[in-house]
Every structure is written in C-alpha cells, then in structure tokens.
PDB file of C-alpha atoms and ligand atoms in Angstrom:
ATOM      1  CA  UNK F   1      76.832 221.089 142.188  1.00 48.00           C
ATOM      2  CA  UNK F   2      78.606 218.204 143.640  1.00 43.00           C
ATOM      3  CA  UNK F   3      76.541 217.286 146.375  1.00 40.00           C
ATOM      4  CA  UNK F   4      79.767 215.152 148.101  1.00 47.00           C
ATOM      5  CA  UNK F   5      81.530 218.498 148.813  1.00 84.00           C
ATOM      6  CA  UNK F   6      79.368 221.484 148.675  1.00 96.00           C
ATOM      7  CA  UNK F   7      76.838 221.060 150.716  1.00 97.00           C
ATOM      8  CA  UNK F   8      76.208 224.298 152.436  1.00 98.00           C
ATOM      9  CA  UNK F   9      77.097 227.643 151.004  1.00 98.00           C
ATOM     10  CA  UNK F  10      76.423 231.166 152.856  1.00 98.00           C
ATOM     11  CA  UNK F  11      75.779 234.567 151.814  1.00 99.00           C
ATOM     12  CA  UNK F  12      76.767 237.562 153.050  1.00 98.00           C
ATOM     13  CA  UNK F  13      74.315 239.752 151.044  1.00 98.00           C
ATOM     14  CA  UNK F  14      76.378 243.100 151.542  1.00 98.00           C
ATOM     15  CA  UNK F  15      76.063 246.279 149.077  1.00 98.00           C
ATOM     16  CA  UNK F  16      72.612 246.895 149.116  1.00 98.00           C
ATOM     17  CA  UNK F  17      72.752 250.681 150.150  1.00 97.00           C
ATOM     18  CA  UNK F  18      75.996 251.807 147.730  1.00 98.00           C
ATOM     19  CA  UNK F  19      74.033 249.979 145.065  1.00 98.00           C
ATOM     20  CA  UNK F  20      71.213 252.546 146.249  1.00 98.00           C
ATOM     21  CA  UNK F  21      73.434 255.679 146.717  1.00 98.00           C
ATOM     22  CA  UNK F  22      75.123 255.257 142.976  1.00 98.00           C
ATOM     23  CA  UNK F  23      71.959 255.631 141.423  1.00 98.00           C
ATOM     24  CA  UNK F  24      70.659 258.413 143.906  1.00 98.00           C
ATOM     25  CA  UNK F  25      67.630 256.178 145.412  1.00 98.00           C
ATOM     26  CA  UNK F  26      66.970 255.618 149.071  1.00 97.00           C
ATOM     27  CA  UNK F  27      68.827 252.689 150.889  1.00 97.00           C
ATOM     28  CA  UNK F  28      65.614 250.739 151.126  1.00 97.00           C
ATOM     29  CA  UNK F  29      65.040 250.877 147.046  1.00 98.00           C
ATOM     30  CA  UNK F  30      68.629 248.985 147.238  1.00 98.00           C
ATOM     31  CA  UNK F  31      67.161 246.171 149.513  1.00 98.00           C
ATOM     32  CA  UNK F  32      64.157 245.711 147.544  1.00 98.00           C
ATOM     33  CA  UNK F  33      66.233 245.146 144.904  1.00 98.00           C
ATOM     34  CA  UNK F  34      68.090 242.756 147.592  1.00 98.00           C
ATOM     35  CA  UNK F  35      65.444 241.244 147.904  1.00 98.00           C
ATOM     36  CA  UNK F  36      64.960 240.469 144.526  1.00 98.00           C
ATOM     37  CA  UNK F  37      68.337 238.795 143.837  1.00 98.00           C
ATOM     38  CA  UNK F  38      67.254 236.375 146.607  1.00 98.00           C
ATOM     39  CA  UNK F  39      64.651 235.342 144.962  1.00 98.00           C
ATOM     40  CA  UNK F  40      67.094 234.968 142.120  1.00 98.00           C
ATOM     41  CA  UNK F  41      69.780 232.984 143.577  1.00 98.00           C
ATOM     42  CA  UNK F  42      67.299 230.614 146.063  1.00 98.00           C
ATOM     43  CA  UNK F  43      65.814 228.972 142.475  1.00 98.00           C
ATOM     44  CA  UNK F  44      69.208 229.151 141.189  1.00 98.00           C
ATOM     45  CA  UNK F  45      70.470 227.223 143.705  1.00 98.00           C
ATOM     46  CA  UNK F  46      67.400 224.870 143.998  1.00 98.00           C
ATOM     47  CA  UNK F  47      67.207 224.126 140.516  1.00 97.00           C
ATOM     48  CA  UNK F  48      71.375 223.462 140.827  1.00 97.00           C
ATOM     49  CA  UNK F  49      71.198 220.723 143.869  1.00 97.00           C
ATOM     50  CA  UNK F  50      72.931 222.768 146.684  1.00 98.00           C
ATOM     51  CA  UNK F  51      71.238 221.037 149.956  1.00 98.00           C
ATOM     52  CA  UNK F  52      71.866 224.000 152.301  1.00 98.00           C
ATOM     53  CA  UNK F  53      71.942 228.200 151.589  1.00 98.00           C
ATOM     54  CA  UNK F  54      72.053 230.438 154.625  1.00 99.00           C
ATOM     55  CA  UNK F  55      71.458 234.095 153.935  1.00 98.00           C
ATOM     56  CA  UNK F  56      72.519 236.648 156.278  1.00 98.00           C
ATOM     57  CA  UNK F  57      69.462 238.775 156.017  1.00 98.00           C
ATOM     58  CA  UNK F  58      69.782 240.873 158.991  1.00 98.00           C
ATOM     59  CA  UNK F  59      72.730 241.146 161.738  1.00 97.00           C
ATOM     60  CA  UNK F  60      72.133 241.775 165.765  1.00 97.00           C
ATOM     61  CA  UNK F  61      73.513 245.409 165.064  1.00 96.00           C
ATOM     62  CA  UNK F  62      71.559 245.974 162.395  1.00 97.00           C
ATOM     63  CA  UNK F  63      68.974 246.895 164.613  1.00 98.00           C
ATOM     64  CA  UNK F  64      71.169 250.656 165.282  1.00 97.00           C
ATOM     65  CA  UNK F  65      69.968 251.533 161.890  1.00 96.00           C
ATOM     66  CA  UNK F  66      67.407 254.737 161.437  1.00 96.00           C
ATOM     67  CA  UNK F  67      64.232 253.157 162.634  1.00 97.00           C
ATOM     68  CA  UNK F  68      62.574 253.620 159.553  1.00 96.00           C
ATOM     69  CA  UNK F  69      65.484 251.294 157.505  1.00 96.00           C
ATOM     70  CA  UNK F  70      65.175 248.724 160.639  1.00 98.00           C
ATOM     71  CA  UNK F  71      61.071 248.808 159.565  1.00 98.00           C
ATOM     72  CA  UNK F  72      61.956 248.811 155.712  1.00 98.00           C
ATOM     73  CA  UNK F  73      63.739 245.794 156.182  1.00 98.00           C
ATOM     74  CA  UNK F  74      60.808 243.592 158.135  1.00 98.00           C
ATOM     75  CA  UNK F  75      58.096 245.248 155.900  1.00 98.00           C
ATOM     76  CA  UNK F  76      60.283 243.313 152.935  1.00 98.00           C
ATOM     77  CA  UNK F  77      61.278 240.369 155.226  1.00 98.00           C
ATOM     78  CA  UNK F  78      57.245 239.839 155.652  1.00 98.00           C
ATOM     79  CA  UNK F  79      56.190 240.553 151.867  1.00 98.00           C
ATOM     80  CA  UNK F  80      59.140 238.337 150.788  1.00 98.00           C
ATOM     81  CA  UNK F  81      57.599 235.365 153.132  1.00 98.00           C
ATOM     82  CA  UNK F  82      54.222 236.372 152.335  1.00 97.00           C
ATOM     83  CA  UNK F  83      55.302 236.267 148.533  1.00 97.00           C
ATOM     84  CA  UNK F  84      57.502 232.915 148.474  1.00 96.00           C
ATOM     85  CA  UNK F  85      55.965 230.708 150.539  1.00 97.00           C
ATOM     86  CA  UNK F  86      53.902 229.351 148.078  1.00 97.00           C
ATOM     87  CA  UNK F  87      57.263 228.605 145.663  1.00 97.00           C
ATOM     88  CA  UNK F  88      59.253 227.763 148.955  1.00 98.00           C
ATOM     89  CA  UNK F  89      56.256 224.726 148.921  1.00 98.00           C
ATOM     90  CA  UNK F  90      56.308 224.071 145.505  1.00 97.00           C
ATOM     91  CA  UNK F  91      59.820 223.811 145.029  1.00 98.00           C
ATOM     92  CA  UNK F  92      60.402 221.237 148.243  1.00 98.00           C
ATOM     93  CA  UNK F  93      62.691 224.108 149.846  1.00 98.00           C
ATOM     94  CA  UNK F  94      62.226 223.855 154.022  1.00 98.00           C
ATOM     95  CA  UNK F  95      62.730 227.343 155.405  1.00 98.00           C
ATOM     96  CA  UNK F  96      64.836 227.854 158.639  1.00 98.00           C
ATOM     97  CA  UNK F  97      65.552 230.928 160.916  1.00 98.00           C
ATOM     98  CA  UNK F  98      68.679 231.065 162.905  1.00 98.00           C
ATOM     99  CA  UNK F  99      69.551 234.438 165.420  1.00 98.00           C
ATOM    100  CA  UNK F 100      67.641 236.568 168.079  1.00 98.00           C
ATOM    101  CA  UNK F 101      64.200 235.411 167.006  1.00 98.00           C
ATOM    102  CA  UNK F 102      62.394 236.568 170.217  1.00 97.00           C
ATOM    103  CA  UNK F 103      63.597 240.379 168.769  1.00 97.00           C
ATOM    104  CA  UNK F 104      61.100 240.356 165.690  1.00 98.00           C
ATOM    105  CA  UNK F 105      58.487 242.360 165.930  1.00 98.00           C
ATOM    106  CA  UNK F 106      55.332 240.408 165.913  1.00 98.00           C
ATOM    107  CA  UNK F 107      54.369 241.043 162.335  1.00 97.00           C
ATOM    108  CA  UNK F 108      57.204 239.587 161.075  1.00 98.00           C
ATOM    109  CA  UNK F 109      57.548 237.005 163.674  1.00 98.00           C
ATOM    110  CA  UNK F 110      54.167 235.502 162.885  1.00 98.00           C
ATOM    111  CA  UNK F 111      54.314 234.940 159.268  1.00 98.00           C
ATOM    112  CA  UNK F 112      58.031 233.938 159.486  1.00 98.00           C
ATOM    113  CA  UNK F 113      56.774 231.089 162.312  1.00 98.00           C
ATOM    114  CA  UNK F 114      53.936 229.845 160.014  1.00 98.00           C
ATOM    115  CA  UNK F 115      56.939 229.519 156.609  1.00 98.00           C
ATOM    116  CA  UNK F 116      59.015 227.619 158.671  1.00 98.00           C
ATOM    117  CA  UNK F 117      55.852 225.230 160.377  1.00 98.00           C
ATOM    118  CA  UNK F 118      54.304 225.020 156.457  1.00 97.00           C
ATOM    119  CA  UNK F 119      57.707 223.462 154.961  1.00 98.00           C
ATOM    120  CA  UNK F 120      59.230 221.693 157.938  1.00 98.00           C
ATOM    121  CA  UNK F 121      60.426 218.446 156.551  1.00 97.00           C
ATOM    122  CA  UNK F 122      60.511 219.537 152.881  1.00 98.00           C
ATOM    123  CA  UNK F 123      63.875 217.683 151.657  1.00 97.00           C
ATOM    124  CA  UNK F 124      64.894 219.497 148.371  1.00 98.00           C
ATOM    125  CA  UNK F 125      66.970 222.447 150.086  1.00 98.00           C
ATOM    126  CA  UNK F 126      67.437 224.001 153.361  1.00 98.00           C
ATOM    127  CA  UNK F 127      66.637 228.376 153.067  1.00 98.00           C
ATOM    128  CA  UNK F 128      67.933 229.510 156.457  1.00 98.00           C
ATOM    129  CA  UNK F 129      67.556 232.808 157.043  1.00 98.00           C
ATOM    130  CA  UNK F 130      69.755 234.663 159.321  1.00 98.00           C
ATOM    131  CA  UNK F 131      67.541 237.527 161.596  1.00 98.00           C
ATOM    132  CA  UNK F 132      68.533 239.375 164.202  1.00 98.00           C
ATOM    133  CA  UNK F 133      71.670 237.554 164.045  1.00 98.00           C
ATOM    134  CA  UNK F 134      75.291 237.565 165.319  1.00 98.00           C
ATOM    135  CA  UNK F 135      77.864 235.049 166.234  1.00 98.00           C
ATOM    136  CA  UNK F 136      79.235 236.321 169.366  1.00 98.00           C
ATOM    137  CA  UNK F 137      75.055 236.365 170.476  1.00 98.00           C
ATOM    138  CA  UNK F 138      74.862 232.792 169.109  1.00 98.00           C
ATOM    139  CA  UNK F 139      77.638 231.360 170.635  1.00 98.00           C
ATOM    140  CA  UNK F 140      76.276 233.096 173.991  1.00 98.00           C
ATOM    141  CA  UNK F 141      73.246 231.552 173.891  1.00 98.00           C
ATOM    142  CA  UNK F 142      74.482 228.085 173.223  1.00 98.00           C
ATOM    143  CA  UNK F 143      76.423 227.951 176.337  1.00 98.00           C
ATOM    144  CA  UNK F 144      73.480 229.104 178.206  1.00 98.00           C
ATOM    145  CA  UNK F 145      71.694 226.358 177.106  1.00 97.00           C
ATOM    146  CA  UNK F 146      74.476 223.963 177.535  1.00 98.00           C
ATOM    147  CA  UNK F 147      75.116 225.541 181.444  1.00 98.00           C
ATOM    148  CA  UNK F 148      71.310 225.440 181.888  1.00 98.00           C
ATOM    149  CA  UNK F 149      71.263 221.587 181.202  1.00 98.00           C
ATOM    150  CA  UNK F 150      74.242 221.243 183.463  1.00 98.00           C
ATOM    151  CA  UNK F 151      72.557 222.953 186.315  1.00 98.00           C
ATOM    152  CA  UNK F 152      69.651 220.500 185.669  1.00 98.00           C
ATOM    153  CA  UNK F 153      72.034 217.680 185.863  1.00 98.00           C
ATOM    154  CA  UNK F 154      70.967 216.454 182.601  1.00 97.00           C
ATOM    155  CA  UNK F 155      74.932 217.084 181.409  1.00 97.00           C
ATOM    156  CA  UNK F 156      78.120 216.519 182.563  1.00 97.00           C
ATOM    157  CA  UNK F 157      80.663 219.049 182.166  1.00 97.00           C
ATOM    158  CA  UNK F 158      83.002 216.681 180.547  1.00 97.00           C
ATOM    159  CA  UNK F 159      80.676 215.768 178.417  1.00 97.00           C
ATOM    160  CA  UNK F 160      80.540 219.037 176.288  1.00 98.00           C
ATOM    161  CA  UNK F 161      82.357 218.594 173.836  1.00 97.00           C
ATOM    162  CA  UNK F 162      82.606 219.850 169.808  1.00 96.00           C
ATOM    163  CA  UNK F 163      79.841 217.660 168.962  1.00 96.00           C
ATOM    164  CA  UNK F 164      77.501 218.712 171.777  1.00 97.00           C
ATOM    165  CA  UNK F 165      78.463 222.820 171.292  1.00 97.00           C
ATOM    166  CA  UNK F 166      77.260 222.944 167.583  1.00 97.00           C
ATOM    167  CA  UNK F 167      74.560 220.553 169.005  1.00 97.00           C
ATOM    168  CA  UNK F 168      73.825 223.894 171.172  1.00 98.00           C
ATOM    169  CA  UNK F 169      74.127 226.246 168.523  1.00 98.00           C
ATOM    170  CA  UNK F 170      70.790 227.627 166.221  1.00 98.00           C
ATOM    171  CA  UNK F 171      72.259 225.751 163.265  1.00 98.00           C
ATOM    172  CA  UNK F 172      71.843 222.331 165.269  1.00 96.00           C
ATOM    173  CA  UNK F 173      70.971 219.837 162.307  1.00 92.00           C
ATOM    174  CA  UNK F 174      73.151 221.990 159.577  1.00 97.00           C
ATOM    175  CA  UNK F 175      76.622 220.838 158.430  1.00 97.00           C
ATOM    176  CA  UNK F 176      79.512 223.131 158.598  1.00 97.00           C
ATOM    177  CA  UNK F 177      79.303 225.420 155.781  1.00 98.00           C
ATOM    178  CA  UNK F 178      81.804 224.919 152.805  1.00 97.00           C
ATOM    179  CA  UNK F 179      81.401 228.003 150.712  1.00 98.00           C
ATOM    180  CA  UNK F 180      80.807 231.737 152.536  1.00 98.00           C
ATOM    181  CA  UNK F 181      80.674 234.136 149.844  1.00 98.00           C
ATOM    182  CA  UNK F 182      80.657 237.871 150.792  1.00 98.00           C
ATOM    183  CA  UNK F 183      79.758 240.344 147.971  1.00 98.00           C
ATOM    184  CA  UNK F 184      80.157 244.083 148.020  1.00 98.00           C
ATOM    185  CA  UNK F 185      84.106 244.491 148.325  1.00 98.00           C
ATOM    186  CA  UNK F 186      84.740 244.175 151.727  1.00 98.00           C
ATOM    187  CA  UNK F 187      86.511 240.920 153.702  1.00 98.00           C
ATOM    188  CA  UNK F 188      85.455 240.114 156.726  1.00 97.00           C
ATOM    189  CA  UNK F 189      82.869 237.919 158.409  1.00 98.00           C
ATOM    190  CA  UNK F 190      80.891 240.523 160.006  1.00 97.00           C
ATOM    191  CA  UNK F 191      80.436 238.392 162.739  1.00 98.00           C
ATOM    192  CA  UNK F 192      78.416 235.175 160.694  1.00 98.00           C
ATOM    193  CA  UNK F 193      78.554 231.764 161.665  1.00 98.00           C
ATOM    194  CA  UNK F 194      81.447 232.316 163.707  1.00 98.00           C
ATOM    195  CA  UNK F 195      81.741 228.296 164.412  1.00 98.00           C
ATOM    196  CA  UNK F 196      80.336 227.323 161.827  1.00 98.00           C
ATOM    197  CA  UNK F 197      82.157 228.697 158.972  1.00 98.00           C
ATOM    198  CA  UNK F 198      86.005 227.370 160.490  1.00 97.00           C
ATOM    199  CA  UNK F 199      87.106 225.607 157.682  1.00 95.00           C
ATOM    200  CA  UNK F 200      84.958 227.418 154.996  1.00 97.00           C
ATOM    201  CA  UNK F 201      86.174 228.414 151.667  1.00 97.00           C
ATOM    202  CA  UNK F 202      86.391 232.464 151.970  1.00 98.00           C
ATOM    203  CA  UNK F 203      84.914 234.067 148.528  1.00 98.00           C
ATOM    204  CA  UNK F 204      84.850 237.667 148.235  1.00 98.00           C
ATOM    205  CA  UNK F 205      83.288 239.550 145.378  1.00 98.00           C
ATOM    206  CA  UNK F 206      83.303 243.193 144.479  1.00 98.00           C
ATOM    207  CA  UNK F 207      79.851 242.779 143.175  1.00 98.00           C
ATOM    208  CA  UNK F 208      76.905 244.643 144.838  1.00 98.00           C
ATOM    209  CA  UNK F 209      74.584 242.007 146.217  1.00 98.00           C
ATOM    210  CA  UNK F 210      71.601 243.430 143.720  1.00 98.00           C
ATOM    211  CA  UNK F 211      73.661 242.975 140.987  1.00 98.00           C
ATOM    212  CA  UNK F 212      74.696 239.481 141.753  1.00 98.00           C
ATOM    213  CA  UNK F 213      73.346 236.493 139.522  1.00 98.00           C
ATOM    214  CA  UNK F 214      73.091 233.489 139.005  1.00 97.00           C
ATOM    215  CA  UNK F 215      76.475 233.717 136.991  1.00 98.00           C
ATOM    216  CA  UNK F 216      78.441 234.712 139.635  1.00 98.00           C
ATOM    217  CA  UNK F 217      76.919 232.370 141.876  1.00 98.00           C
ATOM    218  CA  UNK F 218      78.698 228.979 139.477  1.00 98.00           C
ATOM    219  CA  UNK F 219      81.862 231.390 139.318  1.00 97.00           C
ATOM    220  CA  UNK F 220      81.902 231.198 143.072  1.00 97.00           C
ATOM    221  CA  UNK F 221      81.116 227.277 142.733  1.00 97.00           C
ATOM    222  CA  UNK F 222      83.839 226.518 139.989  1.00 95.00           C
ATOM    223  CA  UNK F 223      85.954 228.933 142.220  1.00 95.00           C
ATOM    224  CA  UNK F 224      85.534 226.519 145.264  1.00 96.00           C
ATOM    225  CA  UNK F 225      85.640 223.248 142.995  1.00 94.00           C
ATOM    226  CA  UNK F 226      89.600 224.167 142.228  1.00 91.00           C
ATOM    227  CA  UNK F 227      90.326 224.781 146.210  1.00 88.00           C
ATOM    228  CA  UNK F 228      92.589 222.009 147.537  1.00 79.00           C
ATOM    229  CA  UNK F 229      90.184 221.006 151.291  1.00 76.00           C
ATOM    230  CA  UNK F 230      93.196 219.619 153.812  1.00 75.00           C
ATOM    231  CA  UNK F 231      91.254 220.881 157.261  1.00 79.00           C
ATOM    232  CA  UNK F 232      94.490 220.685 159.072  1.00 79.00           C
ATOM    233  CA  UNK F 233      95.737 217.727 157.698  1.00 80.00           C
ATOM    234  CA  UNK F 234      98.410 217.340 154.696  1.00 77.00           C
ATOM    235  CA  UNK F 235      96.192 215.629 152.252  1.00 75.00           C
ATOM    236  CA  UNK F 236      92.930 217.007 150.438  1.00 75.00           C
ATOM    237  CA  UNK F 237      90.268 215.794 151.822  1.00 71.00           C
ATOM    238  CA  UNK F 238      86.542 215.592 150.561  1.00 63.00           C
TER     239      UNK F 238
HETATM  240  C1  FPP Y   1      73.739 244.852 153.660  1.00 64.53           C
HETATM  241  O1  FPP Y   1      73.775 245.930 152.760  1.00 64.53           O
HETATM  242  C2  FPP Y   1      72.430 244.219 153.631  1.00 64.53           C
HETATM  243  C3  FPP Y   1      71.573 244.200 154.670  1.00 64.53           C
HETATM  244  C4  FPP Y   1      71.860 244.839 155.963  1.00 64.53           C
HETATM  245  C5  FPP Y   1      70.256 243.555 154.577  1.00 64.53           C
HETATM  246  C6  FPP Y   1      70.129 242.413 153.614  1.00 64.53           C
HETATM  247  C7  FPP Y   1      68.734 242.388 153.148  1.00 64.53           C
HETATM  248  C8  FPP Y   1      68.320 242.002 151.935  1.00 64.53           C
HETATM  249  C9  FPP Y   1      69.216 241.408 150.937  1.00 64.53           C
HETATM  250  C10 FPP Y   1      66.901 242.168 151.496  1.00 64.53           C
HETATM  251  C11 FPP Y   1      65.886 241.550 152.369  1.00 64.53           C
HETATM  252  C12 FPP Y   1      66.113 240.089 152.576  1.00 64.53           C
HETATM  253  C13 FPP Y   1      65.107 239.199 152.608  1.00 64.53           C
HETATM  254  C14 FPP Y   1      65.416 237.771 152.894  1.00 64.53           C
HETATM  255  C15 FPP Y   1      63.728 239.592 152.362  1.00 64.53           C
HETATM  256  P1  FPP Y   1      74.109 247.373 153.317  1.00 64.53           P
HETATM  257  O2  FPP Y   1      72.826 248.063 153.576  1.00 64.53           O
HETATM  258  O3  FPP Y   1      75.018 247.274 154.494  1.00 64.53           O
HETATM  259  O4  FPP Y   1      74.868 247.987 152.084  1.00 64.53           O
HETATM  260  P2  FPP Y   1      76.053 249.038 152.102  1.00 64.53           P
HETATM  261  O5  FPP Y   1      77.230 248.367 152.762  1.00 64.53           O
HETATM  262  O6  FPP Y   1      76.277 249.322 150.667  1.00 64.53           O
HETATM  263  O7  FPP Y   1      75.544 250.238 152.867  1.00 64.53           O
END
C-alpha cells in the first residue's frame, strides 16, 4: 500500500445478520463470524503497511437492538480484546476507541481501557475501534468541548477554526480518512466519521462483511489507486 496516499482506510462492517439469516443461524452466529473477518483483515492490513484502519464496530443506535444482541455484541467485543491483545502487541498495532465510551458497560469498558493503555505508542498501525459511536454524537461533543474551553477563556471564538474542530473531535491525532469501504450492498454512511470522511473515496461492496477477505480488501485498494484525488481543486492531488 502506498503509504503517500492511503493512509487511513475505514470499514463499515455491515451484513453480519443477512449473512446469519441465509444460512438459518441466529444474528449473533453472523457477528462471530464478524468477528472473525476482523481478525482477518487487521493482519492483512498490518502485514500490507496501511498506517490507520477504523472499524465501525458498533453505532450509537445500535444500542435499540434486542438486549440480548446489544450483550452478544460486548460479550465478543471483550473475548475479541481479551483474544488479540497479545497479537495487537506483537504485531506493533496501537489500539484506539473513538464514540460514547462512558456507555460501555463496565466489563467491556475495563478490558477495552487496559488494550488501548498496553499498546499506546506502538507505531506499526493504528486499530481504532468505533463503540457506541455516531457522527452527529461526535460532532456534539466536540463543540462542547470547544464551548467549554471558551467559557474558561482558554479560546477565542475566532480562533476555532477547521484545524481546532477535528482537534475537538475523538479522532484528534488521525488523518482524514482516504478509503471508507462499506460492504453488505447498501450506500450510505450510516452516520460514520461524518467530518472526517469529506473527501474520502466511497467503496461499496455487495459482499457480506463475514465473507469479506483479504482479496477484496487489495480490490478495494487497486480500486482507490485508479481514483483521480482533486479535493476541490482542478488538478489531482496526492
Ligand atoms: C452490522 O451488521 C454489524 C454490526 C452492527 C456489528 C459489527 C460487529 C462485528 C463485525 C463483530 C464484532 C466486532 C469486534 C471488533 C469484536 P448487521 O447486524 O446490521 O447486518 P444486517 O444488515 O445484515 O442485519
């Protein structure tokens, strides 16, 4: 992967529960197996140089699914930490969390805090993990901050500018993201990295996020290599 010009790439991981329903299994069996195809695609991407992969792993309305999906999902989110931490060491990857944190339940909150702590400042890759996350919510909470340090009089009004919002926003120290790929048929952004994503190559796939591999991962790569980048301006850029 060209480091230059794809730097960040981000996942919506959609199709876990059709996957599920064609082969008559509970919903949850399809996020294990979503699960699993993370696994897959964080070496992948590891092994191929990409410096930043954000993963929407769970949304702000996710949390109006049955209770006992909403639990399946944090039971995997804490085996999948429990489980990859080790190789999230091992492999120099520094794990991030972006979103609601302060929802989690404890359980998951705990193990999640000690991932990120144990590879903070690992410089191979960037994993951030989106949780209890939403754009709108994000973009909220930014300007609360930002309002909060005006009210201190530690900022100027006029001094917010582009630069000091994404400063504001949970993706802070994270460049813009080049390459949002969304599997499971369906186009939209589902509310992820609103800001973030502006000038972001759009990739949509039919393929149901447990059935997506490292293949389709360097399709979507080669895919973005043969976009032409102008970000407003008449000439390519990057
Ligand atoms: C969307 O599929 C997927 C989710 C809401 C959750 C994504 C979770 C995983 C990939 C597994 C757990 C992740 C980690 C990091 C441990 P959907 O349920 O909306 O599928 P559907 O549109 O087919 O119903």
């Amino acid at each position: 992967m060209d480091g230059q010009t794809l730097r960040h790439v981000a996942i919506i991981m959609d199709g876990n529960g059709r996957w599920a329903g064609l082969r008559g299994l509970p919903r949850l069996a399809g996020h294990r197996q979503g699960a699993a195809a993370v696994q897959r695609v964080v070496s992948h991407c590891r092994e191929a140089g990409l410096r930043y992969l954000t993963l929407f792993a769970f949304s702000t309305e996710n949390w109006g699914r049955p209770a006992l999906e909403v639990q399946g999902l944090m039971e995997l989110l804490v085996r999948f930490l429990a489980e990859q931490e080790p190789e999230l060491r091992g492999s120099s990857i520094e794990l991030a969390a972006i979103g609601d944190l302060d929802r989690l339940p404890a359980r998951a909150r705990r193990p999640l805090d000690r991932a990120v702590a144990s590879t903070r400042g690992a410089t191979g890759m960037r994993l951030t993990l989106a949780l209890s996350y939403g754009g709108h919510d994000e973009i909220v909470r930014a300007s609360r901050r930002l309002a909060g340090l005006v009210a201190e009089g530690k900022l100027r009004p006029h001094d917010i500018d582009g630069a000091a919002f994404a400063r504001a926003l949970d993706t802070a120290d994270t460049p813009p993201v080049d390459l949002l790929i969304r599997t499971g048929g369906e186009r939209r952004l589902s509310n992820f990295l609103l800001w973030q994503a502006a000038y972001a190559e759009l990739r949509f796939t039919d393929r149901l996020w447990p059935d997506f591999a490292p293949d389709d991962l360097d399709d979507a790569v080669a895919w973005f290599h043969d976009r032409r980048r102008t970000f407003g301006l008449v000439e390519a850029v990057g």
